JSON list of C-alpha atoms in Angstrom, two decimals:
[
{"chain": "A", "resi": 27, "resn": "MET", "atom": "CA", "xyz": [103.35, -121.85, 53.38]},
{"chain": "A", "resi": 28, "resn": "PHE", "atom": "CA", "xyz": [101.93, -122.61, 49.92]},
{"chain": "A", "resi": 29, "resn": "ASP", "atom": "CA", "xyz": [98.85, -120.38, 49.84]},
{"chain": "A", "resi": 30, "resn": "LYS", "atom": "CA", "xyz": [98.63, -120.20, 46.06]},
{"chain": "A", "resi": 31, "resn": "ILE", "atom": "CA", "xyz": [99.82, -123.03, 43.83]},
{"chain": "A", "resi": 32, "resn": "LEU", "atom": "CA", "xyz": [100.05, -123.23, 40.07]},
{"chain": "A", "resi": 33, "resn": "ILE", "atom": "CA", "xyz": [99.26, -126.58, 38.50]},
{"chain": "A", "resi": 34, "resn": "ALA", "atom": "CA", "xyz": [100.40, -127.22, 34.93]},
{"chain": "A", "resi": 35, "resn": "THR", "atom": "CA", "xyz": [98.05, -129.53, 33.04]},
{"chain": "A", "resi": 36, "resn": "ASP", "atom": "CA", "xyz": [98.10, -131.23, 29.67]},
{"chain": "A", "resi": 37, "resn": "LEU", "atom": "CA", "xyz": [94.43, -132.21, 30.24]},
{"chain": "A", "resi": 38, "resn": "SER", "atom": "CA", "xyz": [95.26, -135.94, 30.17]},
{"chain": "A", "resi": 39, "resn": "LYS", "atom": "CA", "xyz": [94.17, -138.69, 32.56]},
{"chain": "A", "resi": 40, "resn": "ALA", "atom": "CA", "xyz": [97.65, -138.44, 34.04]},
{"chain": "A", "resi": 41, "resn": "SER", "atom": "CA", "xyz": [97.00, -134.75, 34.79]},
{"chain": "A", "resi": 42, "resn": "ASP", "atom": "CA", "xyz": [93.78, -135.75, 36.56]},
{"chain": "A", "resi": 43, "resn": "ARG", "atom": "CA", "xyz": [95.93, -137.91, 38.85]},
{"chain": "A", "resi": 44, "resn": "VAL", "atom": "CA", "xyz": [98.29, -135.00, 39.50]},
{"chain": "A", "resi": 45, "resn": "LEU", "atom": "CA", "xyz": [95.29, -132.89, 40.51]},
{"chain": "A", "resi": 46, "resn": "GLY", "atom": "CA", "xyz": [94.29, -135.58, 42.98]},
{"chain": "A", "resi": 47, "resn": "CYS", "atom": "CA", "xyz": [97.72, -135.40, 44.58]},
{"chain": "A", "resi": 48, "resn": "THR", "atom": "CA", "xyz": [97.45, -131.66, 45.20]},
{"chain": "A", "resi": 49, "resn": "ARG", "atom": "CA", "xyz": [94.86, -132.14, 47.95]},
{"chain": "A", "resi": 50, "resn": "GLY", "atom": "CA", "xyz": [97.83, -133.16, 50.09]},
{"chain": "A", "resi": 51, "resn": "LEU", "atom": "CA", "xyz": [98.99, -129.53, 49.92]},
{"chain": "A", "resi": 52, "resn": "ILE", "atom": "CA", "xyz": [95.88, -128.22, 51.69]},
{"chain": "A", "resi": 53, "resn": "PRO", "atom": "CA", "xyz": [97.28, -128.94, 55.20]},
{"chain": "A", "resi": 54, "resn": "LEU", "atom": "CA", "xyz": [100.32, -126.90, 54.15]},
{"chain": "A", "resi": 55, "resn": "GLY", "atom": "CA", "xyz": [98.12, -123.86, 53.55]},
{"chain": "A", "resi": 56, "resn": "ALA", "atom": "CA", "xyz": [97.19, -124.24, 49.88]},
{"chain": "A", "resi": 57, "resn": "LYS", "atom": "CA", "xyz": [93.90, -122.46, 49.26]},
{"chain": "A", "resi": 58, "resn": "THR", "atom": "CA", "xyz": [94.07, -121.22, 45.68]},
{"chain": "A", "resi": 59, "resn": "ALA", "atom": "CA", "xyz": [94.98, -123.28, 42.63]},
{"chain": "A", "resi": 60, "resn": "ILE", "atom": "CA", "xyz": [95.90, -121.69, 39.32]},
{"chain": "A", "resi": 61, "resn": "LEU", "atom": "CA", "xyz": [95.23, -124.32, 36.66]},
{"chain": "A", "resi": 62, "resn": "VAL", "atom": "CA", "xyz": [97.24, -123.62, 33.49]},
{"chain": "A", "resi": 63, "resn": "HIS", "atom": "CA", "xyz": [97.14, -125.29, 30.10]},
{"chain": "A", "resi": 64, "resn": "ALA", "atom": "CA", "xyz": [99.56, -123.93, 27.51]},
{"chain": "A", "resi": 65, "resn": "LEU", "atom": "CA", "xyz": [98.57, -124.31, 23.85]},
{"chain": "A", "resi": 66, "resn": "GLY", "atom": "CA", "xyz": [102.09, -123.91, 22.49]},
{"chain": "A", "resi": 67, "resn": "ILE", "atom": "CA", "xyz": [100.91, -121.84, 19.49]},
{"chain": "A", "resi": 68, "resn": "LYS", "atom": "CA", "xyz": [102.51, -118.49, 20.27]},
{"chain": "A", "resi": 69, "resn": "TYR", "atom": "CA", "xyz": [102.85, -117.48, 16.63]},
{"chain": "A", "resi": 70, "resn": "LEU", "atom": "CA", "xyz": [99.57, -118.99, 15.48]},
{"chain": "A", "resi": 71, "resn": "GLU", "atom": "CA", "xyz": [97.17, -116.85, 17.52]},
{"chain": "A", "resi": 72, "resn": "GLN", "atom": "CA", "xyz": [94.43, -117.25, 14.90]},
{"chain": "A", "resi": 73, "resn": "MET", "atom": "CA", "xyz": [94.15, -120.91, 15.97]},
{"chain": "A", "resi": 74, "resn": "GLN", "atom": "CA", "xyz": [93.47, -119.96, 19.58]},
{"chain": "A", "resi": 75, "resn": "HIS", "atom": "CA", "xyz": [89.69, -119.74, 19.39]},
{"chain": "A", "resi": 76, "resn": "GLY", "atom": "CA", "xyz": [89.24, -122.97, 17.46]},
{"chain": "A", "resi": 77, "resn": "MET", "atom": "CA", "xyz": [91.47, -124.89, 19.84]},
{"chain": "A", "resi": 78, "resn": "ALA", "atom": "CA", "xyz": [89.90, -123.30, 22.90]},
{"chain": "A", "resi": 79, "resn": "TYR", "atom": "CA", "xyz": [86.49, -124.59, 21.81]},
{"chain": "A", "resi": 80, "resn": "PHE", "atom": "CA", "xyz": [87.73, -128.17, 22.14]},
{"chain": "A", "resi": 81, "resn": "ILE", "atom": "CA", "xyz": [89.98, -127.66, 25.16]},
{"chain": "A", "resi": 82, "resn": "GLU", "atom": "CA", "xyz": [87.77, -125.63, 27.50]},
{"chain": "A", "resi": 83, "resn": "PRO", "atom": "CA", "xyz": [85.45, -128.53, 28.47]},
{"chain": "A", "resi": 84, "resn": "TYR", "atom": "CA", "xyz": [88.47, -130.55, 29.68]},
{"chain": "A", "resi": 85, "resn": "LEU", "atom": "CA", "xyz": [89.86, -127.55, 31.55]},
{"chain": "A", "resi": 86, "resn": "LYS", "atom": "CA", "xyz": [86.44, -126.98, 33.15]},
{"chain": "A", "resi": 87, "resn": "LYS", "atom": "CA", "xyz": [86.31, -130.63, 34.29]},
{"chain": "A", "resi": 88, "resn": "GLN", "atom": "CA", "xyz": [89.71, -130.33, 35.93]},
{"chain": "A", "resi": 89, "resn": "LYS", "atom": "CA", "xyz": [88.71, -127.05, 37.55]},
{"chain": "A", "resi": 90, "resn": "GLU", "atom": "CA", "xyz": [85.68, -128.79, 39.05]},
{"chain": "A", "resi": 91, "resn": "LEU", "atom": "CA", "xyz": [87.90, -131.59, 40.41]},
{"chain": "A", "resi": 92, "resn": "LEU", "atom": "CA", "xyz": [90.03, -129.03, 42.25]},
{"chain": "A", "resi": 93, "resn": "GLU", "atom": "CA", "xyz": [86.99, -127.15, 43.54]},
{"chain": "A", "resi": 94, "resn": "ALA", "atom": "CA", "xyz": [85.57, -130.43, 44.90]},
{"chain": "A", "resi": 95, "resn": "ASP", "atom": "CA", "xyz": [88.77, -130.78, 46.92]},
{"chain": "A", "resi": 96, "resn": "GLY", "atom": "CA", "xyz": [88.22, -127.31, 48.42]},
{"chain": "A", "resi": 97, "resn": "PHE", "atom": "CA", "xyz": [90.43, -125.09, 46.28]},
{"chain": "A", "resi": 98, "resn": "GLN", "atom": "CA", "xyz": [89.47, -121.70, 44.91]},
{"chain": "A", "resi": 99, "resn": "VAL", "atom": "CA", "xyz": [90.44, -122.13, 41.27]},
{"chain": "A", "resi": 100, "resn": "ILE", "atom": "CA", "xyz": [91.64, -119.77, 38.58]},
{"chain": "A", "resi": 101, "resn": "SER", "atom": "CA", "xyz": [92.02, -121.45, 35.19]},
{"chain": "A", "resi": 102, "resn": "GLU", "atom": "CA", "xyz": [94.10, -120.04, 32.36]},
{"chain": "A", "resi": 103, "resn": "LEU", "atom": "CA", "xyz": [94.55, -121.06, 28.76]},
{"chain": "A", "resi": 104, "resn": "ALA", "atom": "CA", "xyz": [97.87, -119.66, 27.57]},
{"chain": "A", "resi": 105, "resn": "LEU", "atom": "CA", "xyz": [99.09, -119.32, 23.97]},
{"chain": "A", "resi": 106, "resn": "GLY", "atom": "CA", "xyz": [102.80, -120.04, 24.26]},
{"chain": "A", "resi": 107, "resn": "PRO", "atom": "CA", "xyz": [104.79, -123.12, 25.21]},
{"chain": "A", "resi": 108, "resn": "ALA", "atom": "CA", "xyz": [104.35, -124.50, 28.73]},
{"chain": "A", "resi": 109, "resn": "VAL", "atom": "CA", "xyz": [108.01, -123.90, 29.60]},
{"chain": "A", "resi": 110, "resn": "VAL", "atom": "CA", "xyz": [107.51, -120.15, 29.18]},
{"chain": "A", "resi": 111, "resn": "GLU", "atom": "CA", "xyz": [103.85, -119.72, 30.14]},
{"chain": "A", "resi": 112, "resn": "VAL", "atom": "CA", "xyz": [103.85, -121.71, 33.39]},
{"chain": "A", "resi": 113, "resn": "ASN", "atom": "CA", "xyz": [106.66, -119.67, 34.87]},
{"chain": "A", "resi": 114, "resn": "ARG", "atom": "CA", "xyz": [105.29, -116.36, 33.56]},
{"chain": "A", "resi": 115, "resn": "ILE", "atom": "CA", "xyz": [101.81, -116.97, 34.98]},
{"chain": "A", "resi": 116, "resn": "ALA", "atom": "CA", "xyz": [103.22, -118.22, 38.28]},
{"chain": "A", "resi": 117, "resn": "LYS", "atom": "CA", "xyz": [105.09, -114.93, 38.73]},
{"chain": "A", "resi": 118, "resn": "GLU", "atom": "CA", "xyz": [102.16, -112.76, 37.59]},
{"chain": "A", "resi": 119, "resn": "GLN", "atom": "CA", "xyz": [99.68, -114.53, 39.89]},
{"chain": "A", "resi": 120, "resn": "GLY", "atom": "CA", "xyz": [102.01, -114.61, 42.89]},
{"chain": "A", "resi": 121, "resn": "ALA", "atom": "CA", "xyz": [102.14, -118.40, 43.16]},
{"chain": "A", "resi": 122, "resn": "SER", "atom": "CA", "xyz": [104.35, -119.89, 45.85]},
{"chain": "A", "resi": 123, "resn": "LEU", "atom": "CA", "xyz": [104.69, -123.35, 44.26]},
{"chain": "A", "resi": 124, "resn": "VAL", "atom": "CA", "xyz": [104.47, -124.88, 40.79]},
{"chain": "A", "resi": 125, "resn": "VAL", "atom": "CA", "xyz": [103.09, -128.42, 40.50]},
{"chain": "A", "resi": 126, "resn": "VAL", "atom": "CA", "xyz": [103.85, -130.41, 37.37]},
{"chain": "A", "resi": 127, "resn": "GLY", "atom": "CA", "xyz": [103.38, -134.04, 36.47]},
{"chain": "A", "resi": 128, "resn": "SER", "atom": "CA", "xyz": [105.80, -136.01, 34.39]},
{"chain": "A", "resi": 129, "resn": "HIS", "atom": "CA", "xyz": [104.92, -139.15, 32.53]},
{"chain": "A", "resi": 130, "resn": "GLY", "atom": "CA", "xyz": [108.00, -139.21, 30.33]},
{"chain": "A", "resi": 131, "resn": "ALA", "atom": "CA", "xyz": [106.00, -139.46, 27.10]},
{"chain": "A", "resi": 132, "resn": "THR", "atom": "CA", "xyz": [108.83, -138.23, 24.92]},
{"chain": "A", "resi": 133, "resn": "LEU", "atom": "CA", "xyz": [110.93, -139.84, 22.23]},
{"chain": "A", "resi": 134, "resn": "ALA", "atom": "CA", "xyz": [113.82, -139.96, 24.65]},
{"chain": "A", "resi": 135, "resn": "ARG", "atom": "CA", "xyz": [112.18, -142.36, 27.13]},
{"chain": "A", "resi": 136, "resn": "GLU", "atom": "CA", "xyz": [115.50, -142.95, 28.81]},
{"chain": "A", "resi": 137, "resn": "MET", "atom": "CA", "xyz": [115.43, -139.41, 30.20]},
{"chain": "A", "resi": 138, "resn": "LEU", "atom": "CA", "xyz": [114.40, -139.08, 33.82]},
{"chain": "A", "resi": 139, "resn": "LEU", "atom": "CA", "xyz": [111.77, -136.42, 33.08]},
{"chain": "A", "resi": 140, "resn": "GLY", "atom": "CA", "xyz": [109.54, -135.66, 30.13]},
{"chain": "A", "resi": 141, "resn": "GLY", "atom": "CA", "xyz": [110.64, -132.76, 27.94]},
{"chain": "A", "resi": 142, "resn": "THR", "atom": "CA", "xyz": [107.98, -130.31, 29.10]},
{"chain": "A", "resi": 143, "resn": "ALA", "atom": "CA", "xyz": [108.42, -131.11, 32.79]},
{"chain": "A", "resi": 144, "resn": "MET", "atom": "CA", "xyz": [112.19, -130.81, 32.45]},
{"chain": "A", "resi": 145, "resn": "GLY", "atom": "CA", "xyz": [111.82, -127.42, 30.76]},
{"chain": "A", "resi": 146, "resn": "ILE", "atom": "CA", "xyz": [109.51, -126.12, 33.46]},
{"chain": "A", "resi": 147, "resn": "VAL", "atom": "CA", "xyz": [111.85, -127.29, 36.22]},
{"chain": "A", "resi": 148, "resn": "SER", "atom": "CA", "xyz": [114.92, -125.87, 34.44]},
{"chain": "A", "resi": 149, "resn": "HIS", "atom": "CA", "xyz": [113.38, -122.43, 33.98]},
{"chain": "A", "resi": 150, "resn": "ALA", "atom": "CA", "xyz": [111.54, -122.21, 37.31]},
{"chain": "A", "resi": 151, "resn": "SER", "atom": "CA", "xyz": [112.05, -119.27, 39.61]},
{"chain": "A", "resi": 152, "resn": "LEU", "atom": "CA", "xyz": [109.80, -120.84, 42.26]},
{"chain": "A", "resi": 153, "resn": "PRO", "atom": "CA", "xyz": [109.85, -124.18, 44.04]},
{"chain": "A", "resi": 154, "resn": "VAL", "atom": "CA", "xyz": [108.53, -127.00, 41.83]},
{"chain": "A", "resi": 155, "resn": "LEU", "atom": "CA", "xyz": [106.77, -130.13, 43.03]},
{"chain": "A", "resi": 156, "resn": "LEU", "atom": "CA", "xyz": [107.27, -132.79, 40.40]},
{"chain": "A", "resi": 157, "resn": "ILE", "atom": "CA", "xyz": [104.83, -135.68, 40.51]},
{"chain": "A", "resi": 158, "resn": "ARG", "atom": "CA", "xyz": [106.22, -138.63, 38.58]},
{"chain": "A", "resi": 159, "resn": "LEU", "atom": "CA", "xyz": [103.63, -140.85, 36.92]},
{"chain": "A", "resi": 160, "resn": "LYS", "atom": "CA", "xyz": [104.24, -144.22, 35.35]},
{"chain": "A", "resi": 161, "resn": "ILE", "atom": "CA", "xyz": [102.45, -144.82, 32.05]},
{"chain": "A", "resi": 162, "resn": "THR", "atom": "CA", "xyz": [102.12, -148.28, 30.52]},
{"chain": "A", "resi": 163, "resn": "GLU", "atom": "CA", "xyz": [102.75, -149.07, 26.85]},
{"chain": "A", "resi": 164, "resn": "ASP", "atom": "CA", "xyz": [99.04, -148.72, 26.02]},
{"chain": "A", "resi": 165, "resn": "GLY", "atom": "CA", "xyz": [99.00, -145.18, 27.42]},
{"chain": "A", "resi": 166, "resn": "GLU", "atom": "CA", "xyz": [97.22, -145.99, 30.68]},
{"chain": "A", "resi": 167, "resn": "GLU", "atom": "CA", "xyz": [98.61, -145.01, 34.03]},
{"chain": "A", "resi": 168, "resn": "ALA", "atom": "CA", "xyz": [100.14, -147.88, 35.99]},
{"chain": "A", "resi": 169, "resn": "ARG", "atom": "CA", "xyz": [98.92, -148.20, 39.57]}
]
């Protein structure tokens, strides 16, 4: 059913929790995970290599978490904003489901979803599994 899933990550602790939830998709046929982090610097390509140096260790750690759960993992570091890149990569890679976490860490806390998650859901051409996370005032995830 969901052979290949795309997981959007912001490399946070909250994203680590989202990754943990994806193991529940394995009984539904999920075998391959495409792990995507979007830099959001589409017009500042010269910054890509400097940012990648700091980001790649976190992306590698998350890739290893997924592999430990039994996924074959493809990781991608994209230049543009997540709203555009997640959906583009999902189409290009033939994903059957997009997984995104939402912790509502925006200025408009009264909104149901965070800005990035809402954008991904609004522009999606594939089914989206939204995993809602609750974050406390000190930035830690509530249990």
